[in-house]
PDB file of C-alpha atoms in Angstrom:
ATOM      1  CA  MET A  17     -66.096  44.405 113.297  1.00 43.00           C
ATOM      2  CA  ALA A  18     -66.671  46.079 116.609  1.00 42.00           C
ATOM      3  CA  SER A  19     -66.610  43.579 119.413  1.00 41.00           C
ATOM      4  CA  GLN A  20     -69.335  45.457 121.320  1.00 45.00           C
ATOM      5  CA  ASN A  21     -72.439  47.243 120.171  1.00 46.00           C
ATOM      6  CA  HIS A  22     -73.981  49.981 122.314  1.00 46.00           C
ATOM      7  CA  SER A  23     -76.811  50.820 119.909  1.00 45.00           C
ATOM      8  CA  THR A  24     -80.451  50.929 120.956  1.00 66.00           C
ATOM      9  CA  ILE A  25     -81.407  49.476 117.576  1.00 75.00           C
ATOM     10  CA  THR A  26     -80.720  45.771 117.096  1.00 77.00           C
ATOM     11  CA  GLU A  27     -81.672  45.381 113.431  1.00 82.00           C
ATOM     12  CA  PHE A  28     -82.110  47.290 110.189  1.00 84.00           C
ATOM     13  CA  ILE A  29     -84.787  47.034 107.515  1.00 84.00           C
ATOM     14  CA  LEU A  30     -83.457  46.554 103.978  1.00 84.00           C
ATOM     15  CA  LEU A  31     -85.859  48.027 101.434  1.00 78.00           C
ATOM     16  CA  GLY A  32     -84.359  45.920  98.637  1.00 73.00           C
ATOM     17  CA  LEU A  33     -84.892  46.348  94.930  1.00 74.00           C
ATOM     18  CA  SER A  34     -88.694  46.299  94.704  1.00 68.00           C
ATOM     19  CA  ALA A  35     -91.736  46.319  96.969  1.00 67.00           C
ATOM     20  CA  GLY A  36     -94.054  44.388  94.595  1.00 75.00           C
ATOM     21  CA  PRO A  37     -94.369  40.668  95.526  1.00 76.00           C
ATOM     22  CA  LYS A  38     -94.635  39.500  91.903  1.00 81.00           C
ATOM     23  CA  ILE A  39     -91.566  41.496  90.894  1.00 85.00           C
ATOM     24  CA  GLN A  40     -89.713  40.174  93.936  1.00 85.00           C
ATOM     25  CA  ALA A  41     -90.469  36.600  92.866  1.00 86.00           C
ATOM     26  CA  LEU A  42     -89.054  37.318  89.401  1.00 89.00           C
ATOM     27  CA  LEU A  43     -86.006  39.008  90.936  1.00 89.00           C
ATOM     28  CA  PHE A  44     -85.458  35.990  93.181  1.00 90.00           C
ATOM     29  CA  VAL A  45     -85.368  33.647  90.174  1.00 92.00           C
ATOM     30  CA  LEU A  46     -83.094  36.046  88.274  1.00 93.00           C
ATOM     31  CA  PHE A  47     -80.575  36.555  91.079  1.00 93.00           C
ATOM     32  CA  LEU A  48     -80.632  32.901  92.087  1.00 94.00           C
ATOM     33  CA  GLY A  49     -79.671  32.049  88.505  1.00 95.00           C
ATOM     34  CA  ILE A  50     -76.926  34.680  88.570  1.00 94.00           C
ATOM     35  CA  TYR A  51     -75.590  33.324  91.870  1.00 95.00           C
ATOM     36  CA  LEU A  52     -75.559  29.732  90.594  1.00 95.00           C
ATOM     37  CA  LEU A  53     -73.775  30.812  87.394  1.00 94.00           C
ATOM     38  CA  THR A  54     -71.261  32.764  89.489  1.00 94.00           C
ATOM     39  CA  MET A  55     -70.558  29.746  91.678  1.00 94.00           C
ATOM     40  CA  MET A  56     -70.286  27.301  88.778  1.00 92.00           C
ATOM     41  CA  GLY A  57     -68.178  29.580  86.589  1.00 91.00           C
ATOM     42  CA  ASN A  58     -65.654  30.507  89.262  1.00 93.00           C
ATOM     43  CA  LEU A  59     -65.456  26.973  90.679  1.00 92.00           C
ATOM     44  CA  MET A  60     -64.820  25.704  87.149  1.00 89.00           C
ATOM     45  CA  MET A  61     -61.988  28.216  86.723  1.00 89.00           C
ATOM     46  CA  LEU A  62     -60.475  27.124  90.048  1.00 90.00           C
ATOM     47  CA  LEU A  63     -60.739  23.442  89.111  1.00 88.00           C
ATOM     48  CA  VAL A  64     -59.302  23.870  85.606  1.00 88.00           C
ATOM     49  CA  ILE A  65     -56.360  26.030  86.685  1.00 89.00           C
ATOM     50  CA  ARG A  66     -55.539  23.744  89.619  1.00 88.00           C
ATOM     51  CA  THR A  67     -55.693  20.445  87.697  1.00 86.00           C
ATOM     52  CA  ASP A  68     -54.229  21.492  84.326  1.00 84.00           C
ATOM     53  CA  SER A  69     -50.432  21.711  84.533  1.00 83.00           C
ATOM     54  CA  CYS A  70     -50.331  23.837  81.364  1.00 83.00           C
ATOM     55  CA  LEU A  71     -51.999  26.634  83.329  1.00 85.00           C
ATOM     56  CA  HIS A  72     -49.559  26.622  86.246  1.00 88.00           C
ATOM     57  CA  THR A  73     -48.126  30.032  85.401  1.00 89.00           C
ATOM     58  CA  PRO A  74     -48.210  33.358  87.307  1.00 90.00           C
ATOM     59  CA  MET A  75     -51.003  34.718  85.122  1.00 88.00           C
ATOM     60  CA  TYR A  76     -53.338  31.825  85.913  1.00 89.00           C
ATOM     61  CA  PHE A  77     -52.176  31.691  89.527  1.00 91.00           C
ATOM     62  CA  PHE A  78     -53.571  35.192  89.975  1.00 91.00           C
ATOM     63  CA  LEU A  79     -56.632  34.392  87.858  1.00 89.00           C
ATOM     64  CA  SER A  80     -57.501  31.443  90.109  1.00 90.00           C
ATOM     65  CA  HIS A  81     -57.350  33.695  93.144  1.00 91.00           C
ATOM     66  CA  LEU A  82     -59.502  36.257  91.343  1.00 91.00           C
ATOM     67  CA  SER A  83     -62.102  33.505  90.929  1.00 92.00           C
ATOM     68  CA  PHE A  84     -61.839  32.687  94.636  1.00 93.00           C
ATOM     69  CA  ILE A  85     -62.314  36.359  95.575  1.00 92.00           C
ATOM     70  CA  ASP A  86     -65.321  36.630  93.252  1.00 92.00           C
ATOM     71  CA  LEU A  87     -66.871  33.610  94.978  1.00 93.00           C
ATOM     72  CA  CYS A  88     -66.389  35.294  98.362  1.00 92.00           C
ATOM     73  CA  PHE A  89     -67.462  38.722  97.113  1.00 90.00           C
ATOM     74  CA  SER A  90     -70.780  37.558  95.684  1.00 91.00           C
ATOM     75  CA  SER A  91     -71.463  35.290  98.677  1.00 92.00           C
ATOM     76  CA  VAL A  92     -71.264  38.215 101.093  1.00 91.00           C
ATOM     77  CA  THR A  93     -74.406  39.949  99.807  1.00 89.00           C
ATOM     78  CA  LEU A  94     -76.344  37.665  97.440  1.00 91.00           C
ATOM     79  CA  PRO A  95     -77.587  34.997  99.929  1.00 91.00           C
ATOM     80  CA  LYS A  96     -79.051  37.678 102.204  1.00 89.00           C
ATOM     81  CA  MET A  97     -80.612  39.420  99.220  1.00 88.00           C
ATOM     82  CA  LEU A  98     -82.228  36.153  98.098  1.00 90.00           C
ATOM     83  CA  GLU A  99     -83.520  35.522 101.620  1.00 88.00           C
ATOM     84  CA  ASN A 100     -85.101  38.977 101.832  1.00 86.00           C
ATOM     85  CA  LEU A 101     -86.725  38.623  98.410  1.00 86.00           C
ATOM     86  CA  LEU A 102     -88.715  35.660  99.780  1.00 85.00           C
ATOM     87  CA  SER A 103     -89.426  36.913 103.292  1.00 82.00           C
ATOM     88  CA  GLN A 104     -91.980  39.386 104.567  1.00 80.00           C
ATOM     89  CA  LYS A 105     -89.646  40.722 107.251  1.00 81.00           C
ATOM     90  CA  LYS A 106     -86.671  42.113 105.336  1.00 83.00           C
ATOM     91  CA  THR A 107     -84.307  42.704 108.229  1.00 84.00           C
ATOM     92  CA  ILE A 108     -80.653  42.242 109.094  1.00 86.00           C
ATOM     93  CA  SER A 109     -79.142  42.509 112.550  1.00 85.00           C
ATOM     94  CA  VAL A 110     -76.802  45.401 113.288  1.00 82.00           C
ATOM     95  CA  ARG A 111     -73.921  43.006 113.941  1.00 83.00           C
ATOM     96  CA  ALA A 112     -74.557  41.080 110.712  1.00 86.00           C
ATOM     97  CA  CYS A 113     -74.802  44.374 108.813  1.00 85.00           C
ATOM     98  CA  LEU A 114     -71.442  45.564 110.125  1.00 83.00           C
ATOM     99  CA  VAL A 115     -69.837  42.209 109.343  1.00 85.00           C
ATOM    100  CA  GLN A 116     -71.268  42.373 105.817  1.00 87.00           C
ATOM    101  CA  ILE A 117     -69.790  45.843 105.288  1.00 84.00           C
ATOM    102  CA  PHE A 118     -66.409  44.684 106.547  1.00 83.00           C
ATOM    103  CA  LEU A 119     -66.357  41.611 104.280  1.00 87.00           C
ATOM    104  CA  VAL A 120     -67.434  43.649 101.240  1.00 86.00           C
ATOM    105  CA  LEU A 121     -64.592  46.111 101.866  1.00 83.00           C
ATOM    106  CA  ILE A 122     -62.064  43.300 102.348  1.00 85.00           C
ATOM    107  CA  THR A 123     -63.034  41.230  99.301  1.00 87.00           C
ATOM    108  CA  GLY A 124     -63.674  44.227  97.045  1.00 84.00           C
ATOM    109  CA  GLY A 125     -60.439  45.950  98.073  1.00 83.00           C
ATOM    110  CA  THR A 126     -58.446  42.745  97.616  1.00 87.00           C
ATOM    111  CA  GLU A 127     -59.912  42.324  94.142  1.00 87.00           C
ATOM    112  CA  ILE A 128     -58.765  45.844  93.249  1.00 86.00           C
ATOM    113  CA  CYS A 129     -55.248  45.028  94.475  1.00 87.00           C
ATOM    114  CA  LEU A 130     -55.255  41.739  92.582  1.00 89.00           C
ATOM    115  CA  LEU A 131     -56.303  43.443  89.347  1.00 89.00           C
ATOM    116  CA  SER A 132     -53.336  45.816  89.676  1.00 90.00           C
ATOM    117  CA  VAL A 133     -51.015  42.848  90.351  1.00 91.00           C
ATOM    118  CA  MET A 134     -52.374  41.130  87.239  1.00 90.00           C
ATOM    119  CA  ALA A 135     -51.647  44.290  85.247  1.00 90.00           C
ATOM    120  CA  TYR A 136     -48.046  44.188  86.479  1.00 92.00           C
ATOM    121  CA  ASP A 137     -47.855  40.519  85.454  1.00 91.00           C
ATOM    122  CA  ARG A 138     -48.977  41.365  81.907  1.00 89.00           C
ATOM    123  CA  TYR A 139     -46.518  44.282  81.825  1.00 91.00           C
ATOM    124  CA  ALA A 140     -43.659  41.956  82.790  1.00 92.00           C
ATOM    125  CA  ALA A 141     -44.715  39.278  80.268  1.00 89.00           C
ATOM    126  CA  ILE A 142     -45.197  41.624  77.309  1.00 89.00           C
ATOM    127  CA  CYS A 143     -42.660  44.386  77.898  1.00 90.00           C
ATOM    128  CA  HIS A 144     -39.861  42.293  79.468  1.00 90.00           C
ATOM    129  CA  PRO A 145     -40.339  38.702  78.256  1.00 88.00           C
ATOM    130  CA  LEU A 146     -36.666  37.750  78.785  1.00 89.00           C
ATOM    131  CA  LEU A 147     -36.815  38.856  82.428  1.00 90.00           C
ATOM    132  CA  TYR A 148     -40.307  37.514  83.091  1.00 90.00           C
ATOM    133  CA  ASP A 149     -39.212  34.481  85.130  1.00 89.00           C
ATOM    134  CA  GLN A 150     -37.144  36.724  87.390  1.00 88.00           C
ATOM    135  CA  MET A 151     -39.762  39.453  87.707  1.00 89.00           C
ATOM    136  CA  MET A 152     -42.581  36.994  88.439  1.00 90.00           C
ATOM    137  CA  SER A 153     -40.891  34.268  90.461  1.00 89.00           C
ATOM    138  CA  LYS A 154     -43.097  31.905  92.460  1.00 87.00           C
ATOM    139  CA  GLN A 155     -42.011  33.450  95.759  1.00 88.00           C
ATOM    140  CA  TRP A 156     -42.726  36.985  94.514  1.00 89.00           C
ATOM    141  CA  CYS A 157     -46.168  35.957  93.214  1.00 88.00           C
ATOM    142  CA  VAL A 158     -47.102  34.527  96.613  1.00 89.00           C
ATOM    143  CA  GLN A 159     -45.852  37.694  98.335  1.00 88.00           C
ATOM    144  CA  LEU A 160     -47.921  39.883  95.987  1.00 86.00           C
ATOM    145  CA  LEU A 161     -51.004  37.787  96.668  1.00 85.00           C
ATOM    146  CA  TRP A 162     -50.729  37.825 100.450  1.00 87.00           C
ATOM    147  CA  GLY A 163     -49.734  41.477 100.335  1.00 84.00           C
ATOM    148  CA  SER A 164     -53.040  42.237  98.594  1.00 80.00           C
ATOM    149  CA  TRP A 165     -55.007  40.538 101.375  1.00 80.00           C
ATOM    150  CA  ALA A 166     -52.913  42.025 104.190  1.00 78.00           C
ATOM    151  CA  LEU A 167     -53.139  45.572 102.805  1.00 71.00           C
ATOM    152  CA  ASP A 168     -56.920  45.524 102.802  1.00 68.00           C
ATOM    153  CA  PHE A 169     -57.141  44.138 106.324  1.00 70.00           C
ATOM    154  CA  LEU A 170     -54.882  46.953 107.530  1.00 67.00           C
ATOM    155  CA  ILE A 171     -56.940  49.537 105.647  1.00 61.00           C
ATOM    156  CA  ASN A 172     -60.377  48.359 106.727  1.00 60.00           C
ATOM    157  CA  VAL A 173     -59.877  47.246 110.331  1.00 57.00           C
ATOM    158  CA  PRO A 174     -59.716  50.904 111.571  1.00 55.00           C
ATOM    159  CA  LEU A 175     -63.159  51.447 110.044  1.00 57.00           C
ATOM    160  CA  ALA A 176     -64.554  48.745 112.330  1.00 52.00           C
ATOM    161  CA  MET A 177     -65.251  51.154 115.183  1.00 56.00           C
ATOM    162  CA  ILE A 178     -68.256  51.237 117.465  1.00 60.00           C
ATOM    163  CA  MET A 179     -71.210  53.163 116.071  1.00 68.00           C
ATOM    164  CA  ASP A 180     -74.529  53.795 117.792  1.00 71.00           C
ATOM    165  CA  PHE A 181     -77.867  53.669 115.935  1.00 73.00           C
ATOM    166  CA  CYS A 182     -80.768  55.340 117.682  1.00 70.00           C
ATOM    167  CA  ASP A 183     -83.717  56.348 115.512  1.00 67.00           C
ATOM    168  CA  THR A 184     -83.551  55.732 111.776  1.00 63.00           C
ATOM    169  CA  TYR A 185     -83.168  52.060 110.947  1.00 77.00           C
ATOM    170  CA  ILE A 186     -84.246  51.811 107.283  1.00 80.00           C
ATOM    171  CA  ILE A 187     -81.559  51.183 104.646  1.00 80.00           C
ATOM    172  CA  PRO A 188     -82.755  52.064 101.106  1.00 78.00           C
ATOM    173  CA  HIS A 189     -80.712  49.232  99.630  1.00 80.00           C
ATOM    174  CA  TYR A 190     -80.563  45.443  99.251  1.00 82.00           C
ATOM    175  CA  SER A 191     -77.350  45.208 101.301  1.00 83.00           C
ATOM    176  CA  CYS A 192     -75.376  47.103 103.924  1.00 83.00           C
ATOM    177  CA  GLU A 193     -72.868  49.659 102.662  1.00 79.00           C
ATOM    178  CA  LEU A 194     -70.606  51.933 104.659  1.00 76.00           C
ATOM    179  CA  SER A 195     -71.983  55.182 103.241  1.00 73.00           C
ATOM    180  CA  SER A 196     -75.543  54.165 104.192  1.00 74.00           C
ATOM    181  CA  ILE A 197     -74.524  53.229 107.726  1.00 77.00           C
ATOM    182  CA  PHE A 198     -72.837  56.595 108.304  1.00 75.00           C
ATOM    183  CA  LEU A 199     -76.155  58.327 107.613  1.00 74.00           C
ATOM    184  CA  LEU A 200     -77.979  56.134 110.145  1.00 77.00           C
ATOM    185  CA  SER A 201     -75.538  56.530 113.015  1.00 74.00           C
ATOM    186  CA  CYS A 202     -76.397  58.880 115.868  1.00 75.00           C
ATOM    187  CA  SER A 203     -72.819  58.775 117.180  1.00 70.00           C
ATOM    188  CA  ASP A 204     -69.900  60.843 115.890  1.00 71.00           C
ATOM    189  CA  VAL A 205     -68.663  59.177 112.690  1.00 69.00           C
ATOM    190  CA  SER A 206     -66.203  61.923 111.721  1.00 72.00           C
ATOM    191  CA  THR A 207     -63.236  59.744 112.694  1.00 71.00           C
ATOM    192  CA  ASN A 208     -64.608  56.782 110.743  1.00 70.00           C
ATOM    193  CA  PHE A 209     -65.250  59.006 107.735  1.00 72.00           C
ATOM    194  CA  LEU A 210     -61.763  60.523 107.896  1.00 75.00           C
ATOM    195  CA  VAL A 211     -60.142  57.087 108.151  1.00 71.00           C
ATOM    196  CA  MET A 212     -62.198  55.932 105.177  1.00 72.00           C
ATOM    197  CA  LEU A 213     -61.110  58.890 103.035  1.00 73.00           C
ATOM    198  CA  CYS A 214     -57.450  58.638 104.072  1.00 70.00           C
ATOM    199  CA  SER A 215     -57.304  54.927 103.339  1.00 69.00           C
ATOM    200  CA  THR A 216     -59.642  54.101 100.477  1.00 71.00           C
ATOM    201  CA  ILE A 217     -58.917  57.079  98.205  1.00 74.00           C
ATOM    202  CA  PRO A 218     -55.109  56.547  98.101  1.00 74.00           C
ATOM    203  CA  HIS A 219     -55.716  52.813  97.833  1.00 75.00           C
ATOM    204  CA  GLY A 220     -58.006  53.187  94.839  1.00 77.00           C
ATOM    205  CA  LEU A 221     -55.841  55.862  93.230  1.00 82.00           C
ATOM    206  CA  ILE A 222     -52.581  53.912  93.555  1.00 84.00           C
ATOM    207  CA  THR A 223     -54.046  50.691  92.185  1.00 86.00           C
ATOM    208  CA  PHE A 224     -55.737  52.549  89.325  1.00 86.00           C
ATOM    209  CA  LEU A 225     -52.527  54.373  88.391  1.00 88.00           C
ATOM    210  CA  SER A 226     -50.532  51.146  88.503  1.00 89.00           C
ATOM    211  CA  ILE A 227     -52.992  49.591  86.043  1.00 89.00           C
ATOM    212  CA  PHE A 228     -53.027  52.707  83.876  1.00 89.00           C
ATOM    213  CA  PHE A 229     -49.239  53.035  83.544  1.00 91.00           C
ATOM    214  CA  SER A 230     -48.766  49.281  83.083  1.00 90.00           C
ATOM    215  CA  TYR A 231     -51.122  49.367  80.121  1.00 89.00           C
ATOM    216  CA  ILE A 232     -49.591  52.504  78.682  1.00 91.00           C
ATOM    217  CA  HIS A 233     -46.296  50.569  78.416  1.00 90.00           C
ATOM    218  CA  ILE A 234     -48.115  47.488  77.141  1.00 89.00           C
ATOM    219  CA  THR A 235     -49.907  49.523  74.443  1.00 87.00           C
ATOM    220  CA  PHE A 236     -46.651  50.942  73.087  1.00 89.00           C
ATOM    221  CA  THR A 237     -45.093  47.473  73.113  1.00 88.00           C
ATOM    222  CA  ILE A 238     -48.050  45.978  71.223  1.00 86.00           C
ATOM    223  CA  LEU A 239     -47.885  48.742  68.602  1.00 84.00           C
ATOM    224  CA  SER A 240     -44.209  47.976  68.054  1.00 85.00           C
ATOM    225  CA  ILE A 241     -44.911  44.298  67.228  1.00 81.00           C
ATOM    226  CA  THR A 242     -44.583  43.772  63.480  1.00 80.00           C
ATOM    227  CA  SER A 243     -46.365  40.408  63.263  1.00 79.00           C
ATOM    228  CA  THR A 244     -50.121  40.866  62.943  1.00 79.00           C
ATOM    229  CA  SER A 245     -50.940  37.449  64.412  1.00 79.00           C
ATOM    230  CA  ALA A 246     -48.657  37.993  67.412  1.00 75.00           C
ATOM    231  CA  ARG A 247     -50.108  41.455  67.964  1.00 79.00           C
ATOM    232  CA  ASN A 248     -53.670  40.096  67.859  1.00 78.00           C
ATOM    233  CA  LYS A 249     -52.789  37.319  70.321  1.00 76.00           C
ATOM    234  CA  VAL A 250     -51.323  39.763  72.828  1.00 78.00           C
ATOM    235  CA  PHE A 251     -54.194  42.190  72.354  1.00 79.00           C
ATOM    236  CA  SER A 252     -56.758  39.404  72.935  1.00 74.00           C
ATOM    237  CA  THR A 253     -55.193  38.515  76.286  1.00 73.00           C
ATOM    238  CA  CYS A 254     -55.057  42.138  77.395  1.00 80.00           C
ATOM    239  CA  SER A 255     -58.576  42.980  76.224  1.00 79.00           C
ATOM    240  CA  SER A 256     -60.006  40.296  78.519  1.00 77.00           C
ATOM    241  CA  TYR A 257     -58.291  41.855  81.481  1.00 81.00           C
ATOM    242  CA  LEU A 258     -59.292  45.408  80.550  1.00 83.00           C
ATOM    243  CA  THR A 259     -62.919  44.346  80.162  1.00 81.00           C
ATOM    244  CA  ALA A 260     -62.908  42.961  83.724  1.00 81.00           C
ATOM    245  CA  VAL A 261     -61.254  46.140  85.029  1.00 84.00           C
ATOM    246  CA  ILE A 262     -63.766  48.439  83.320  1.00 83.00           C
ATOM    247  CA  PHE A 263     -66.736  46.473  84.662  1.00 80.00           C
ATOM    248  CA  PHE A 264     -65.453  46.464  88.234  1.00 82.00           C
ATOM    249  CA  TYR A 265     -63.724  49.842  88.502  1.00 79.00           C
ATOM    250  CA  GLY A 266     -66.323  51.743  86.481  1.00 77.00           C
ATOM    251  CA  SER A 267     -69.393  50.622  88.425  1.00 77.00           C
ATOM    252  CA  GLY A 268     -67.563  50.563  91.788  1.00 75.00           C
ATOM    253  CA  PHE A 269     -66.227  54.100  91.531  1.00 74.00           C
ATOM    254  CA  LEU A 270     -69.507  55.492  90.197  1.00 74.00           C
ATOM    255  CA  ARG A 271     -71.357  53.847  93.092  1.00 73.00           C
ATOM    256  CA  TYR A 272     -69.098  55.136  95.850  1.00 70.00           C
ATOM    257  CA  PHE A 273     -68.860  58.651  94.447  1.00 70.00           C
ATOM    258  CA  MET A 274     -72.645  58.906  94.490  1.00 67.00           C
ATOM    259  CA  PRO A 275     -74.467  60.016  97.645  1.00 64.00           C
ATOM    260  CA  ALA A 276     -76.325  57.256  99.474  1.00 62.00           C
ATOM    261  CA  SER A 277     -79.947  57.878  98.525  1.00 61.00           C
ATOM    262  CA  GLY A 278     -81.308  54.534  97.339  1.00 60.00           C
ATOM    263  CA  SER A 279     -81.883  55.915  93.827  1.00 68.00           C
ATOM    264  CA  PRO A 280     -82.386  53.396  90.986  1.00 73.00           C
ATOM    265  CA  LEU A 281     -79.079  54.395  89.371  1.00 75.00           C
ATOM    266  CA  GLU A 282     -77.222  53.783  92.640  1.00 77.00           C
ATOM    267  CA  LEU A 283     -78.773  50.327  92.908  1.00 79.00           C
ATOM    268  CA  VAL A 284     -77.850  49.547  89.292  1.00 80.00           C
ATOM    269  CA  PHE A 285     -74.180  50.368  89.915  1.00 80.00           C
ATOM    270  CA  SER A 286     -74.202  48.309  93.122  1.00 82.00           C
ATOM    271  CA  VAL A 287     -75.682  45.298  91.342  1.00 84.00           C
ATOM    272  CA  GLN A 288     -73.158  45.737  88.517  1.00 84.00           C
ATOM    273  CA  TYR A 289     -70.002  45.577  90.616  1.00 82.00           C
ATOM    274  CA  SER A 290     -71.152  43.230  93.402  1.00 86.00           C
ATOM    275  CA  VAL A 291     -73.399  40.788  91.509  1.00 89.00           C
ATOM    276  CA  ILE A 292     -72.879  40.940  87.736  1.00 89.00           C
ATOM    277  CA  THR A 293     -69.084  41.342  87.596  1.00 88.00           C
ATOM    278  CA  PRO A 294     -68.280  38.197  89.660  1.00 90.00           C
ATOM    279  CA  MET A 295     -70.505  36.234  87.265  1.00 90.00           C
ATOM    280  CA  LEU A 296     -68.965  37.733  84.115  1.00 88.00           C
ATOM    281  CA  ASN A 297     -65.282  37.394  85.051  1.00 87.00           C
ATOM    282  CA  PRO A 298     -65.039  33.634  84.336  1.00 86.00           C
ATOM    283  CA  LEU A 299     -66.851  34.145  81.026  1.00 84.00           C
ATOM    284  CA  ILE A 300     -64.599  37.054  80.062  1.00 83.00           C
ATOM    285  CA  TYR A 301     -61.410  35.108  80.764  1.00 79.00           C
ATOM    286  CA  SER A 302     -62.587  31.787  79.312  1.00 74.00           C
ATOM    287  CA  LEU A 303     -64.393  32.869  76.153  1.00 68.00           C
ATOM    288  CA  LYS A 304     -61.510  35.084  74.950  1.00 68.00           C
ATOM    289  CA  ASN A 305     -58.648  32.855  76.099  1.00 75.00           C
ATOM    290  CA  LYS A 306     -57.668  29.847  73.980  1.00 77.00           C
ATOM    291  CA  GLU A 307     -55.477  28.387  76.726  1.00 79.00           C
ATOM    292  CA  VAL A 308     -58.347  28.426  79.226  1.00 81.00           C
ATOM    293  CA  LYS A 309     -60.752  26.886  76.710  1.00 78.00           C
ATOM    294  CA  ALA A 310     -58.214  24.155  75.944  1.00 79.00           C
ATOM    295  CA  GLY A 311     -57.731  23.612  79.674  1.00 79.00           C
ATOM    296  CA  VAL A 312     -61.508  23.284  80.160  1.00 76.00           C
ATOM    297  CA  ARG A 313     -61.667  20.641  77.413  1.00 79.00           C
ATOM    298  CA  ARG A 314     -58.745  18.705  78.921  1.00 79.00           C
ATOM    299  CA  THR A 315     -60.243  18.880  82.409  1.00 76.00           C
ATOM    300  CA  LEU A 316     -63.705  17.802  81.260  1.00 72.00           C
ATOM    301  CA  GLY A 317     -62.089  15.034  79.206  1.00 72.00           C
ATOM    302  CA  LYS A 318     -60.611  13.538  82.384  1.00 71.00           C
ATOM    303  CA  TYR A 319     -64.042  13.153  83.971  1.00 64.00           C
ATOM    304  CA  LEU A 320     -66.449  13.044  81.010  1.00 63.00           C
ATOM    305  CA  PRO A 321     -65.395  10.759  78.123  1.00 60.00           C
ATOM    306  CA  CYS A 322     -67.680  12.561  75.665  1.00 56.00           C
ATOM    307  CA  PHE A 323     -65.365  15.624  75.832  1.00 51.00           C
ATOM    308  CA  GLN A 324     -62.228  13.663  74.886  1.00 55.00           C
TER     309      GLN A 324
END
C-alpha cells in the first residue's frame, strides 16, 4: 500500500456484525468454527493433491492453488474479525486497513482469474481431449498460474495511492473494503475511483465471459455424448466447478455493485464470498469428485492404518 500516510486519523472503528455482547460471543464461536473448517479443508486438499500421484494433472494443479488462495483469502479478514468480536475496542489502524484492502483485492482477483483458467482447462479436456496434453502442457499451466497472480498485482497496485482521512473514522462493516474507504477519505479519490473502474470492471467482465463461453462449448459437447454414464461423469465434474463459480461470482458481484451503507444484505454478501465460499470450495470439489475422495482415502491410509 502507500508507503506514507498523511492522514490525521490513525485508526478506524469497525462496527462489525452485531453490537450485542451475547450475540458477539455466539458469532465468535460460529466464525471460529468456519475458519478452522476452512483451514482444515483447504490444507487437506493441498496435502492430498501434492502427495497422491494420481492427482498430478492440470485440473488438480489448479485446484490445489485454488485451495491455497482460499486459505490466504479467508486469513486476510477472519482473524481480525474474530479479534474484534472479543474486544471492547474494535479498531484497526489506517495502515493495517489499507493493507487488508490490498490483500483482499489481490487474493480475490487472483481467484477470479484462476476460476477462468480452470474453465479453460475443462474446455480443453472435454471439447478437445486429443489435444489436451498440448493445450495444457506443464509449462503453459505454470504460465497461466503466475499470469493470474501478476495480472492482479498490476491491476491493484495503482489503487494503493495515498489517501487522507480527517473526520469520519467509523466503518459500518467487519472488515475494510475499498468502497467504504473512499467514503471516509477527505482527499480527492477521483483518480483512485477511475483506476478502480478502468481495471476491475474489464477484469471481471473478461474473466466472466471466458467462463461463460467455455461452458457454452462444454454444454454442447456434453449434449452430444451418447453414453449416459459418460455424460453424467462429465456433468458431475463440471457441476462442482459451476457451483464454486456461482457462490463466489454471485455474492462478490452483488456486494460490489451495492453502495457501501453497512446494510444487513451487504454484510450477508460480504460474508458469503469472503468467509463461506473459501470453506465450501473443498467440500464442493471433494464430495462430488470420486478421484478426490479416492485420493483422500489413499492419503489417509498412508498415515492412519484404519483407513486402509
